Amino acid sequence: MMNRRMTGLSRLVIEALVAELAPRWQARHRDRLAARVRRRGIGAGAKHRFAFRDRLLATLVHLRHGLTHDVVAAWFGVHRSTITRSVAEVRPLLAERGCRVHDGVRLRTLADVVAYLGHHPHALMDATEVRVRRPVEGRAGRDRFVSGKARLNTMKALVMCDPVGRLLFCGETRPGAMHDLTQARTAGLVDLLLHAPIGVQVLADAGYQGLGTDTAGAVITPKPKPRKGQKSLPPSVIAAHDAARKRHSSQRIRVEHVIGHLKNWRILARYHGRREHFDATIRAIAGLLSDHQHIDRTEHTTRRLKALPATAHPR
């Protein structure tokens, strides 16, 4: 189960996850045992046969391939309820980690991202929608999940990355009926950017037009297309306008690639779980993807340095 095709992560990343999360899982497990009245002391009774490493691997396989708990249980040779309990325990631990940008530096909130942009002032932003189960008939707020763009029941997440495609944030999930611009405003991004250091720039698509005015120019969106009722413009003006839009699109294409990497985790192709767990699921995957990006970049740099010819030392 440590195969990269099964979990989407290298052995090095998984070993780091075990070392980081196992003590926290043990501490939370002891707290759960001590929180209720007991007839026996903590540690008595049957011992866990499903170790934390196996619980983590089962959760990764479930997230990577979107398999049901029954199938994962059959692979690991345990009962379905064991997998359900394992996912419920490990997924919050993964979601709390945030996105890794440097060794020891993780971004967990939009405030952390804006503070990080004070030193690395450029970022790309977009929203992605994931199809979810339709609420039952008669439930209040049922129409909140119907996306006007996808015409499906969806949940929407805000995604931010740097110009080279390194994931900085994924979260602030909202029902699919909410517009991208409204999502950014309700997440508090406007106030954060207004108090951000001078020079911070966030590139976004046309769905965020108007946010640049709200943030004093911190958010940059493409110029709107000429309206149909306007008089025909000179060819040179049209060419310059199209070139500016194409240049803006080429600069922010990295965030589209990041969203594509997120959707490679099959559970996000169409989310069949409970909608209240969607935020933790996508934040957990974002943290794992950022770890994968960090390790891959480090290994690529190491291989490139090893491939360079050795320099002759002066005598």
PDB file of C-alpha atoms in Angstrom:
ATOM      1  CA  MET A   1       0.000   0.000   0.000  1.00  0.00           C
ATOM      2  CA  MET A   2       3.048   2.292   0.097  1.00  0.00           C
ATOM      3  CA  ASN A   3       3.057   2.246  -3.719  1.00  0.00           C
ATOM      4  CA  ARG A   4       2.837   5.739  -5.132  1.00  0.00           C
ATOM      5  CA  ARG A   5       0.101   4.715  -7.559  1.00  0.00           C
ATOM      6  CA  MET A   6      -2.116   3.752  -4.628  1.00  0.00           C
ATOM      7  CA  THR A   7      -1.665   6.829  -2.433  1.00  0.00           C
ATOM      8  CA  GLY A   8      -0.451   9.503  -4.866  1.00  0.00           C
ATOM      9  CA  LEU A   9       2.439  10.248  -2.500  1.00  0.00           C
ATOM     10  CA  SER A  10       6.032   9.098  -2.305  1.00  0.00           C
ATOM     11  CA  ARG A  11       7.304   6.913   0.518  1.00  0.00           C
ATOM     12  CA  LEU A  12       9.271   9.877   1.872  1.00  0.00           C
ATOM     13  CA  VAL A  13       6.102  11.980   2.231  1.00  0.00           C
ATOM     14  CA  ILE A  14       4.180   9.141   3.902  1.00  0.00           C
ATOM     15  CA  GLU A  15       6.954   8.486   6.405  1.00  0.00           C
ATOM     16  CA  ALA A  16       7.022  12.190   7.279  1.00  0.00           C
ATOM     17  CA  LEU A  17       3.242  12.138   7.756  1.00  0.00           C
ATOM     18  CA  VAL A  18       3.452   9.156  10.108  1.00  0.00           C
ATOM     19  CA  ALA A  19       6.164  10.821  12.190  1.00  0.00           C
ATOM     20  CA  GLU A  20       4.191  14.082  12.356  1.00  0.00           C
ATOM     21  CA  LEU A  21       0.660  12.837  12.930  1.00  0.00           C
ATOM     22  CA  ALA A  22       1.055   9.647  14.974  1.00  0.00           C
ATOM     23  CA  PRO A  23       1.769  11.466  18.280  1.00  0.00           C
ATOM     24  CA  ARG A  24      -1.189  13.802  17.723  1.00  0.00           C
ATOM     25  CA  TRP A  25      -3.491  10.891  16.954  1.00  0.00           C
ATOM     26  CA  GLN A  26      -2.337   9.060  20.088  1.00  0.00           C
ATOM     27  CA  ALA A  27      -2.917  12.179  22.216  1.00  0.00           C
ATOM     28  CA  ARG A  28      -6.430  12.683  20.843  1.00  0.00           C
ATOM     29  CA  HIS A  29      -7.208   9.011  21.318  1.00  0.00           C
ATOM     30  CA  ARG A  30      -6.188   9.201  24.978  1.00  0.00           C
ATOM     31  CA  ASP A  31      -8.272  12.366  25.431  1.00  0.00           C
ATOM     32  CA  ARG A  32     -11.334  10.604  23.990  1.00  0.00           C
ATOM     33  CA  LEU A  33     -10.857   7.700  26.356  1.00  0.00           C
ATOM     34  CA  ALA A  34     -10.433   9.972  29.373  1.00  0.00           C
ATOM     35  CA  ALA A  35     -13.444  12.158  28.487  1.00  0.00           C
ATOM     36  CA  ARG A  36     -16.049   9.576  29.511  1.00  0.00           C
ATOM     37  CA  VAL A  37     -16.764   7.649  32.682  1.00  0.00           C
ATOM     38  CA  ARG A  38     -14.904   4.343  32.578  1.00  0.00           C
ATOM     39  CA  ARG A  39     -15.261   1.094  34.443  1.00  0.00           C
ATOM     40  CA  ARG A  40     -11.732   0.065  33.490  1.00  0.00           C
ATOM     41  CA  GLY A  41      -8.503   2.007  33.349  1.00  0.00           C
ATOM     42  CA  ILE A  42      -7.171   3.490  30.110  1.00  0.00           C
ATOM     43  CA  GLY A  43      -5.171   0.845  28.285  1.00  0.00           C
ATOM     44  CA  ALA A  44      -7.168  -2.115  29.525  1.00  0.00           C
ATOM     45  CA  GLY A  45      -9.113  -4.351  27.173  1.00  0.00           C
ATOM     46  CA  ALA A  46      -8.409  -5.298  23.566  1.00  0.00           C
ATOM     47  CA  LYS A  47      -5.492  -3.612  21.825  1.00  0.00           C
ATOM     48  CA  HIS A  48      -5.641  -1.916  18.429  1.00  0.00           C
ATOM     49  CA  ARG A  49      -4.661  -4.273  15.626  1.00  0.00           C
ATOM     50  CA  PHE A  50      -5.056  -1.565  12.999  1.00  0.00           C
ATOM     51  CA  ALA A  51      -1.996   0.629  13.615  1.00  0.00           C
ATOM     52  CA  PHE A  52      -1.885   4.350  12.832  1.00  0.00           C
ATOM     53  CA  ARG A  53       0.240   3.772   9.727  1.00  0.00           C
ATOM     54  CA  ASP A  54      -2.486   1.502   8.326  1.00  0.00           C
ATOM     55  CA  ARG A  55      -5.181   4.035   9.245  1.00  0.00           C
ATOM     56  CA  LEU A  56      -3.274   6.754   7.419  1.00  0.00           C
ATOM     57  CA  LEU A  57      -2.743   4.585   4.334  1.00  0.00           C
ATOM     58  CA  ALA A  58      -6.422   3.604   4.248  1.00  0.00           C
ATOM     59  CA  THR A  59      -7.409   7.279   4.393  1.00  0.00           C
ATOM     60  CA  LEU A  60      -4.975   8.185   1.593  1.00  0.00           C
ATOM     61  CA  VAL A  61      -6.278   5.392  -0.651  1.00  0.00           C
ATOM     62  CA  HIS A  62      -9.852   6.512   0.019  1.00  0.00           C
ATOM     63  CA  LEU A  63      -9.046  10.138  -0.857  1.00  0.00           C
ATOM     64  CA  ARG A  64      -6.889   9.339  -3.859  1.00  0.00           C
ATOM     65  CA  HIS A  65      -9.261   6.936  -5.601  1.00  0.00           C
ATOM     66  CA  GLY A  66     -12.641   7.848  -4.105  1.00  0.00           C
ATOM     67  CA  LEU A  67     -13.289   4.228  -3.136  1.00  0.00           C
ATOM     68  CA  THR A  68     -16.070   3.261  -0.763  1.00  0.00           C
ATOM     69  CA  HIS A  69     -15.216   2.212   2.760  1.00  0.00           C
ATOM     70  CA  ASP A  70     -16.327  -1.332   1.931  1.00  0.00           C
ATOM     71  CA  VAL A  71     -13.734  -1.698  -0.829  1.00  0.00           C
ATOM     72  CA  VAL A  72     -10.929  -0.201   1.264  1.00  0.00           C
ATOM     73  CA  ALA A  73     -11.883  -2.508   4.148  1.00  0.00           C
ATOM     74  CA  ALA A  74     -11.643  -5.526   1.854  1.00  0.00           C
ATOM     75  CA  TRP A  75      -8.154  -4.491   0.759  1.00  0.00           C
ATOM     76  CA  PHE A  76      -6.917  -4.049   4.317  1.00  0.00           C
ATOM     77  CA  GLY A  77      -8.746  -7.083   5.684  1.00  0.00           C
ATOM     78  CA  VAL A  78     -10.757  -5.226   8.337  1.00  0.00           C
ATOM     79  CA  HIS A  79     -14.406  -4.363   8.919  1.00  0.00           C
ATOM     80  CA  ARG A  80     -15.980  -1.406   7.137  1.00  0.00           C
ATOM     81  CA  SER A  81     -16.655   0.372  10.440  1.00  0.00           C
ATOM     82  CA  THR A  82     -12.902   0.330  11.155  1.00  0.00           C
ATOM     83  CA  ILE A  83     -12.213   2.202   7.911  1.00  0.00           C
ATOM     84  CA  THR A  84     -15.040   4.656   8.598  1.00  0.00           C
ATOM     85  CA  ARG A  85     -13.654   5.384  12.050  1.00  0.00           C
ATOM     86  CA  SER A  86     -10.102   5.673  10.715  1.00  0.00           C
ATOM     87  CA  VAL A  87     -11.062   8.199   8.020  1.00  0.00           C
ATOM     88  CA  ALA A  88     -13.048  10.234  10.557  1.00  0.00           C
ATOM     89  CA  GLU A  89      -9.999  10.384  12.844  1.00  0.00           C
ATOM     90  CA  VAL A  90      -7.228  10.967  10.294  1.00  0.00           C
ATOM     91  CA  ARG A  91      -8.943  13.392   7.907  1.00  0.00           C
ATOM     92  CA  PRO A  92      -9.188  16.256  10.488  1.00  0.00           C
ATOM     93  CA  LEU A  93      -5.503  15.802  11.317  1.00  0.00           C
ATOM     94  CA  LEU A  94      -4.620  16.184   7.642  1.00  0.00           C
ATOM     95  CA  ALA A  95      -6.934  19.179   7.208  1.00  0.00           C
ATOM     96  CA  GLU A  96      -5.396  21.102  10.110  1.00  0.00           C
ATOM     97  CA  ARG A  97      -1.911  21.015   8.619  1.00  0.00           C
ATOM     98  CA  GLY A  98      -2.424  23.685   5.965  1.00  0.00           C
ATOM     99  CA  CYS A  99      -0.289  24.156   2.850  1.00  0.00           C
ATOM    100  CA  ARG A 100       3.467  23.789   3.048  1.00  0.00           C
ATOM    101  CA  VAL A 101       5.580  26.517   1.456  1.00  0.00           C
ATOM    102  CA  HIS A 102       8.913  26.062   3.225  1.00  0.00           C
ATOM    103  CA  ASP A 103      10.372  23.731   5.815  1.00  0.00           C
ATOM    104  CA  GLY A 104       8.406  24.392   8.985  1.00  0.00           C
ATOM    105  CA  VAL A 105       6.217  27.087   7.351  1.00  0.00           C
ATOM    106  CA  ARG A 106       2.568  26.255   6.687  1.00  0.00           C
ATOM    107  CA  LEU A 107      -0.307  28.511   5.638  1.00  0.00           C
ATOM    108  CA  ARG A 108      -3.621  27.562   7.241  1.00  0.00           C
ATOM    109  CA  THR A 109      -5.801  30.664   6.780  1.00  0.00           C
ATOM    110  CA  LEU A 110      -6.197  33.548   4.352  1.00  0.00           C
ATOM    111  CA  ALA A 111      -4.570  35.793   6.946  1.00  0.00           C
ATOM    112  CA  ASP A 112      -1.491  33.545   6.835  1.00  0.00           C
ATOM    113  CA  VAL A 113      -1.468  33.776   3.029  1.00  0.00           C
ATOM    114  CA  VAL A 114      -1.646  37.583   3.007  1.00  0.00           C
ATOM    115  CA  ALA A 115       1.135  37.760   5.612  1.00  0.00           C
ATOM    116  CA  TYR A 116       3.214  35.441   3.422  1.00  0.00           C
ATOM    117  CA  LEU A 117       2.557  37.690   0.420  1.00  0.00           C
ATOM    118  CA  GLY A 118       4.283  40.488   2.303  1.00  0.00           C
ATOM    119  CA  HIS A 119       7.558  38.706   1.447  1.00  0.00           C
ATOM    120  CA  HIS A 120       6.444  37.061  -1.822  1.00  0.00           C
ATOM    121  CA  PRO A 121       4.024  39.676  -3.204  1.00  0.00           C
ATOM    122  CA  HIS A 122       2.487  37.840  -6.166  1.00  0.00           C
ATOM    123  CA  ALA A 123      -0.257  35.196  -6.107  1.00  0.00           C
ATOM    124  CA  LEU A 124      -2.927  33.700  -8.351  1.00  0.00           C
ATOM    125  CA  MET A 125      -6.521  33.100  -7.290  1.00  0.00           C
ATOM    126  CA  ASP A 126      -9.507  31.181  -8.599  1.00  0.00           C
ATOM    127  CA  ALA A 127     -12.466  29.139  -7.363  1.00  0.00           C
ATOM    128  CA  THR A 128     -13.279  25.530  -8.174  1.00  0.00           C
ATOM    129  CA  GLU A 129     -16.568  23.663  -7.898  1.00  0.00           C
ATOM    130  CA  VAL A 130     -17.048  20.008  -6.959  1.00  0.00           C
ATOM    131  CA  ARG A 131     -20.299  18.165  -7.539  1.00  0.00           C
ATOM    132  CA  VAL A 132     -21.972  16.949  -4.334  1.00  0.00           C
ATOM    133  CA  ARG A 133     -25.093  15.004  -3.456  1.00  0.00           C
ATOM    134  CA  ARG A 134     -28.407  16.789  -3.844  1.00  0.00           C
ATOM    135  CA  PRO A 135     -30.108  17.648  -0.523  1.00  0.00           C
ATOM    136  CA  VAL A 136     -33.293  15.751   0.215  1.00  0.00           C
ATOM    137  CA  GLU A 137     -36.575  17.258  -0.898  1.00  0.00           C
ATOM    138  CA  GLY A 138     -38.151  19.686   1.537  1.00  0.00           C
ATOM    139  CA  ARG A 139     -34.922  20.562   3.360  1.00  0.00           C
ATOM    140  CA  ALA A 140     -34.411  24.268   4.015  1.00  0.00           C
ATOM    141  CA  GLY A 141     -31.772  25.903   1.826  1.00  0.00           C
ATOM    142  CA  ARG A 142     -31.846  23.150  -0.746  1.00  0.00           C
ATOM    143  CA  ASP A 143     -31.372  25.560  -3.640  1.00  0.00           C
ATOM    144  CA  ARG A 144     -28.184  27.031  -2.147  1.00  0.00           C
ATOM    145  CA  PHE A 145     -26.127  24.245  -3.704  1.00  0.00           C
ATOM    146  CA  VAL A 146     -27.381  24.668  -7.288  1.00  0.00           C
ATOM    147  CA  SER A 147     -24.566  26.264  -9.282  1.00  0.00           C
ATOM    148  CA  GLY A 148     -25.671  28.785 -11.878  1.00  0.00           C
ATOM    149  CA  LYS A 149     -22.623  27.947 -14.010  1.00  0.00           C
ATOM    150  CA  ALA A 150     -22.518  24.155 -13.745  1.00  0.00           C
ATOM    151  CA  ARG A 151     -26.297  23.647 -13.376  1.00  0.00           C
ATOM    152  CA  LEU A 152     -25.510  21.021 -10.761  1.00  0.00           C
ATOM    153  CA  ASN A 153     -25.411  20.725  -6.980  1.00  0.00           C
ATOM    154  CA  THR A 154     -21.877  21.773  -6.054  1.00  0.00           C
ATOM    155  CA  MET A 155     -19.614  23.059  -3.318  1.00  0.00           C
ATOM    156  CA  LYS A 156     -17.127  25.825  -4.105  1.00  0.00           C
ATOM    157  CA  ALA A 157     -13.610  26.261  -2.728  1.00  0.00           C
ATOM    158  CA  LEU A 158     -11.204  29.209  -2.981  1.00  0.00           C
ATOM    159  CA  VAL A 159      -7.746  28.303  -4.341  1.00  0.00           C
ATOM    160  CA  MET A 160      -4.577  30.427  -4.235  1.00  0.00           C
ATOM    161  CA  CYS A 161      -1.086  29.616  -5.488  1.00  0.00           C
ATOM    162  CA  ASP A 162       2.146  31.431  -6.308  1.00  0.00           C
ATOM    163  CA  PRO A 163       3.305  32.238  -9.879  1.00  0.00           C
ATOM    164  CA  VAL A 164       5.249  28.963 -10.155  1.00  0.00           C
ATOM    165  CA  GLY A 165       2.233  26.838  -9.206  1.00  0.00           C
ATOM    166  CA  ARG A 166       2.975  26.145  -5.536  1.00  0.00           C
ATOM    167  CA  LEU A 167      -0.293  25.779  -3.623  1.00  0.00           C
ATOM    168  CA  LEU A 168      -0.766  28.393  -0.896  1.00  0.00           C
ATOM    169  CA  PHE A 169      -4.374  27.935   0.204  1.00  0.00           C
ATOM    170  CA  CYS A 170      -7.498  25.945  -0.510  1.00  0.00           C
ATOM    171  CA  GLY A 171     -10.626  26.344   1.568  1.00  0.00           C
ATOM    172  CA  GLU A 172     -13.343  28.825   2.548  1.00  0.00           C
ATOM    173  CA  THR A 173     -15.868  26.442   1.006  1.00  0.00           C
ATOM    174  CA  ARG A 174     -19.337  27.757   0.193  1.00  0.00           C
ATOM    175  CA  PRO A 175     -22.483  26.330  -1.466  1.00  0.00           C
ATOM    176  CA  GLY A 176     -22.294  26.359  -5.261  1.00  0.00           C
ATOM    177  CA  ALA A 177     -24.983  29.004  -5.769  1.00  0.00           C
ATOM    178  CA  MET A 178     -22.677  31.678  -4.323  1.00  0.00           C
ATOM    179  CA  HIS A 179     -20.774  33.791  -6.863  1.00  0.00           C
ATOM    180  CA  ASP A 180     -16.968  33.736  -6.844  1.00  0.00           C
ATOM    181  CA  LEU A 181     -16.849  37.432  -5.976  1.00  0.00           C
ATOM    182  CA  THR A 182     -19.265  37.001  -3.066  1.00  0.00           C
ATOM    183  CA  GLN A 183     -17.248  34.069  -1.772  1.00  0.00           C
ATOM    184  CA  ALA A 184     -14.068  36.157  -1.663  1.00  0.00           C
ATOM    185  CA  ARG A 185     -15.844  39.001   0.107  1.00  0.00           C
ATOM    186  CA  THR A 186     -17.524  36.803   2.723  1.00  0.00           C
ATOM    187  CA  ALA A 187     -14.172  35.104   3.386  1.00  0.00           C
ATOM    188  CA  GLY A 188     -12.774  38.485   4.502  1.00  0.00           C
ATOM    189  CA  LEU A 189     -10.243  38.727   1.687  1.00  0.00           C
ATOM    190  CA  VAL A 190     -11.052  42.383   0.956  1.00  0.00           C
ATOM    191  CA  ASP A 191     -10.180  43.587   4.467  1.00  0.00           C
ATOM    192  CA  LEU A 192      -7.025  41.480   4.519  1.00  0.00           C
ATOM    193  CA  LEU A 193      -5.760  42.895   1.208  1.00  0.00           C
ATOM    194  CA  LEU A 194      -6.591  46.462   2.196  1.00  0.00           C
ATOM    195  CA  HIS A 195      -4.196  46.063   5.139  1.00  0.00           C
ATOM    196  CA  ALA A 196      -1.622  44.075   3.172  1.00  0.00           C
ATOM    197  CA  PRO A 197       1.885  45.461   2.497  1.00  0.00           C
ATOM    198  CA  ILE A 198       2.306  47.719  -0.502  1.00  0.00           C
ATOM    199  CA  GLY A 199       3.034  45.825  -3.700  1.00  0.00           C
ATOM    200  CA  VAL A 200       0.923  42.733  -3.045  1.00  0.00           C
ATOM    201  CA  GLN A 201      -0.825  41.634  -6.244  1.00  0.00           C
ATOM    202  CA  VAL A 202      -3.314  38.828  -6.765  1.00  0.00           C
ATOM    203  CA  LEU A 203      -4.216  37.844 -10.325  1.00  0.00           C
ATOM    204  CA  ALA A 204      -7.777  36.607 -10.833  1.00  0.00           C
ATOM    205  CA  ASP A 205     -10.137  35.900 -13.721  1.00  0.00           C
ATOM    206  CA  ALA A 206     -13.099  37.943 -14.936  1.00  0.00           C
ATOM    207  CA  GLY A 207     -15.356  36.467 -12.256  1.00  0.00           C
ATOM    208  CA  TYR A 208     -13.666  38.763  -9.719  1.00  0.00           C
ATOM    209  CA  GLN A 209     -14.157  42.034 -11.625  1.00  0.00           C
ATOM    210  CA  GLY A 210     -14.874  44.753  -9.075  1.00  0.00           C
ATOM    211  CA  LEU A 211     -12.612  43.252  -6.436  1.00  0.00           C
ATOM    212  CA  GLY A 212      -9.722  45.377  -7.689  1.00  0.00           C
ATOM    213  CA  THR A 213     -11.619  48.548  -6.765  1.00  0.00           C
ATOM    214  CA  ASP A 214     -12.543  47.127  -3.355  1.00  0.00           C
ATOM    215  CA  THR A 215      -8.906  46.261  -2.581  1.00  0.00           C
ATOM    216  CA  ALA A 216      -7.283  49.444  -3.929  1.00  0.00           C
ATOM    217  CA  GLY A 217      -5.792  47.609  -6.893  1.00  0.00           C
ATOM    218  CA  ALA A 218      -4.408  44.585  -5.048  1.00  0.00           C
ATOM    219  CA  VAL A 219      -6.543  42.223  -7.157  1.00  0.00           C
ATOM    220  CA  ILE A 220      -5.905  42.413 -10.913  1.00  0.00           C
ATOM    221  CA  THR A 221      -8.544  41.144 -13.328  1.00  0.00           C
ATOM    222  CA  PRO A 222      -8.613  41.179 -17.148  1.00  0.00           C
ATOM    223  CA  LYS A 223     -10.076  44.147 -18.905  1.00  0.00           C
ATOM    224  CA  PRO A 224     -13.753  43.606 -19.741  1.00  0.00           C
ATOM    225  CA  LYS A 225     -14.730  42.893 -23.305  1.00  0.00           C
ATOM    226  CA  PRO A 226     -16.321  45.749 -25.292  1.00  0.00           C
ATOM    227  CA  ARG A 227     -20.087  45.755 -25.088  1.00  0.00           C
ATOM    228  CA  LYS A 228     -22.100  44.892 -28.146  1.00  0.00           C
ATOM    229  CA  GLY A 229     -23.740  48.304 -28.215  1.00  0.00           C
ATOM    230  CA  GLN A 230     -20.448  50.190 -28.380  1.00  0.00           C
ATOM    231  CA  LYS A 231     -19.210  51.601 -31.643  1.00  0.00           C
ATOM    232  CA  SER A 232     -16.622  49.602 -33.505  1.00  0.00           C
ATOM    233  CA  LEU A 233     -13.110  50.258 -32.218  1.00  0.00           C
ATOM    234  CA  PRO A 234      -9.981  50.664 -34.354  1.00  0.00           C
ATOM    235  CA  PRO A 235      -8.238  47.360 -35.160  1.00  0.00           C
ATOM    236  CA  SER A 236      -5.129  48.471 -33.248  1.00  0.00           C
ATOM    237  CA  VAL A 237      -7.158  49.010 -30.061  1.00  0.00           C
ATOM    238  CA  ILE A 238      -8.884  45.623 -30.411  1.00  0.00           C
ATOM    239  CA  ALA A 239      -5.523  43.913 -31.005  1.00  0.00           C
ATOM    240  CA  ALA A 240      -3.994  45.579 -27.938  1.00  0.00           C
ATOM    241  CA  HIS A 241      -7.022  44.619 -25.832  1.00  0.00           C
ATOM    242  CA  ASP A 242      -6.852  40.977 -26.953  1.00  0.00           C
ATOM    243  CA  ALA A 243      -3.106  40.865 -26.327  1.00  0.00           C
ATOM    244  CA  ALA A 244      -3.582  42.211 -22.786  1.00  0.00           C
ATOM    245  CA  ARG A 245      -6.242  39.596 -22.008  1.00  0.00           C
ATOM    246  CA  LYS A 246      -4.080  36.816 -23.445  1.00  0.00           C
ATOM    247  CA  ARG A 247      -1.089  37.999 -21.416  1.00  0.00           C
ATOM    248  CA  HIS A 248      -3.180  38.027 -18.238  1.00  0.00           C
ATOM    249  CA  SER A 249      -4.524  34.560 -18.981  1.00  0.00           C
ATOM    250  CA  SER A 250      -1.043  33.145 -19.582  1.00  0.00           C
ATOM    251  CA  GLN A 251       0.139  34.584 -16.254  1.00  0.00           C
ATOM    252  CA  ARG A 252      -2.650  33.023 -14.205  1.00  0.00           C
ATOM    253  CA  ILE A 253      -2.797  29.641 -15.978  1.00  0.00           C
ATOM    254  CA  ARG A 254      -0.788  28.098 -13.137  1.00  0.00           C
ATOM    255  CA  VAL A 255      -3.757  28.216 -10.790  1.00  0.00           C
ATOM    256  CA  GLU A 256      -5.782  26.236 -13.332  1.00  0.00           C
ATOM    257  CA  HIS A 257      -3.040  23.609 -13.326  1.00  0.00           C
ATOM    258  CA  VAL A 258      -3.148  23.471  -9.521  1.00  0.00           C
ATOM    259  CA  ILE A 259      -6.913  22.913  -9.604  1.00  0.00           C
ATOM    260  CA  GLY A 260      -6.337  20.117 -12.100  1.00  0.00           C
ATOM    261  CA  HIS A 261      -3.867  18.479  -9.710  1.00  0.00           C
ATOM    262  CA  LEU A 262      -6.438  18.720  -6.911  1.00  0.00           C
ATOM    263  CA  LYS A 263      -9.041  17.020  -9.097  1.00  0.00           C
ATOM    264  CA  ASN A 264      -6.594  14.155  -9.721  1.00  0.00           C
ATOM    265  CA  TRP A 265      -7.669  13.003  -6.266  1.00  0.00           C
ATOM    266  CA  ARG A 266     -10.726  11.113  -7.421  1.00  0.00           C
ATOM    267  CA  ILE A 267     -12.836  11.847  -4.383  1.00  0.00           C
ATOM    268  CA  LEU A 268     -13.077  15.427  -5.735  1.00  0.00           C
ATOM    269  CA  ALA A 269     -14.276  14.301  -9.171  1.00  0.00           C
ATOM    270  CA  ARG A 270     -17.689  13.902  -7.567  1.00  0.00           C
ATOM    271  CA  TYR A 271     -17.945  14.052  -3.800  1.00  0.00           C
ATOM    272  CA  HIS A 272     -20.340  11.431  -2.405  1.00  0.00           C
ATOM    273  CA  GLY A 273     -19.679  12.084   1.289  1.00  0.00           C
ATOM    274  CA  ARG A 274     -21.484  14.331   3.719  1.00  0.00           C
ATOM    275  CA  ARG A 275     -21.418  17.955   2.640  1.00  0.00           C
ATOM    276  CA  GLU A 276     -20.333  19.117   6.108  1.00  0.00           C
ATOM    277  CA  HIS A 277     -17.152  17.049   5.667  1.00  0.00           C
ATOM    278  CA  PHE A 278     -16.268  18.532   2.276  1.00  0.00           C
ATOM    279  CA  ASP A 279     -14.226  21.421   3.693  1.00  0.00           C
ATOM    280  CA  ALA A 280     -12.010  19.094   5.733  1.00  0.00           C
ATOM    281  CA  THR A 281     -11.619  16.776   2.748  1.00  0.00           C
ATOM    282  CA  ILE A 282     -10.440  19.393   0.274  1.00  0.00           C
ATOM    283  CA  ARG A 283      -8.166  21.068   2.835  1.00  0.00           C
ATOM    284  CA  ALA A 284      -6.621  17.689   3.655  1.00  0.00           C
ATOM    285  CA  ILE A 285      -5.934  17.041  -0.037  1.00  0.00           C
ATOM    286  CA  ALA A 286      -4.485  20.548  -0.458  1.00  0.00           C
ATOM    287  CA  GLY A 287      -2.032  19.927   2.377  1.00  0.00           C
ATOM    288  CA  LEU A 288      -1.002  16.591   0.875  1.00  0.00           C
ATOM    289  CA  LEU A 289      -0.565  18.136  -2.565  1.00  0.00           C
ATOM    290  CA  SER A 290       1.628  20.908  -1.132  1.00  0.00           C
ATOM    291  CA  ASP A 291       3.811  18.267   0.562  1.00  0.00           C
ATOM    292  CA  HIS A 292       4.062  16.402  -2.743  1.00  0.00           C
ATOM    293  CA  GLN A 293       5.053  19.598  -4.573  1.00  0.00           C
ATOM    294  CA  HIS A 294       7.658  20.499  -1.960  1.00  0.00           C
ATOM    295  CA  ILE A 295       9.300  17.063  -1.959  1.00  0.00           C
ATOM    296  CA  ASP A 296       9.242  16.845  -5.767  1.00  0.00           C
ATOM    297  CA  ARG A 297      10.897  20.247  -6.136  1.00  0.00           C
ATOM    298  CA  THR A 298      13.535  19.318  -3.566  1.00  0.00           C
ATOM    299  CA  GLU A 299      14.284  15.987  -5.270  1.00  0.00           C
ATOM    300  CA  HIS A 300      14.373  17.656  -8.704  1.00  0.00           C
ATOM    301  CA  THR A 301      16.869  20.255  -7.454  1.00  0.00           C
ATOM    302  CA  THR A 302      19.009  17.543  -5.855  1.00  0.00           C
ATOM    303  CA  ARG A 303      19.060  15.442  -9.051  1.00  0.00           C
ATOM    304  CA  ARG A 304      19.932  18.482 -11.146  1.00  0.00           C
ATOM    305  CA  LEU A 305      22.828  19.421  -8.864  1.00  0.00           C
ATOM    306  CA  LYS A 306      24.142  15.858  -8.967  1.00  0.00           C
ATOM    307  CA  ALA A 307      23.976  15.890 -12.766  1.00  0.00           C
ATOM    308  CA  LEU A 308      26.172  18.984 -13.041  1.00  0.00           C
ATOM    309  CA  PRO A 309      29.834  18.311 -13.884  1.00  0.00           C
ATOM    310  CA  ALA A 310      32.220  18.568 -10.966  1.00  0.00           C
ATOM    311  CA  THR A 311      34.220  21.790 -11.037  1.00  0.00           C
ATOM    312  CA  ALA A 312      37.957  21.509 -11.006  1.00  0.00           C
ATOM    313  CA  HIS A 313      39.487  22.721  -7.781  1.00  0.00           C
ATOM    314  CA  PRO A 314      42.372  25.162  -8.180  1.00  0.00           C
ATOM    315  CA  ARG A 315      45.766  23.813  -7.183  1.00  0.00           C
TER     316      ARG A 315
END
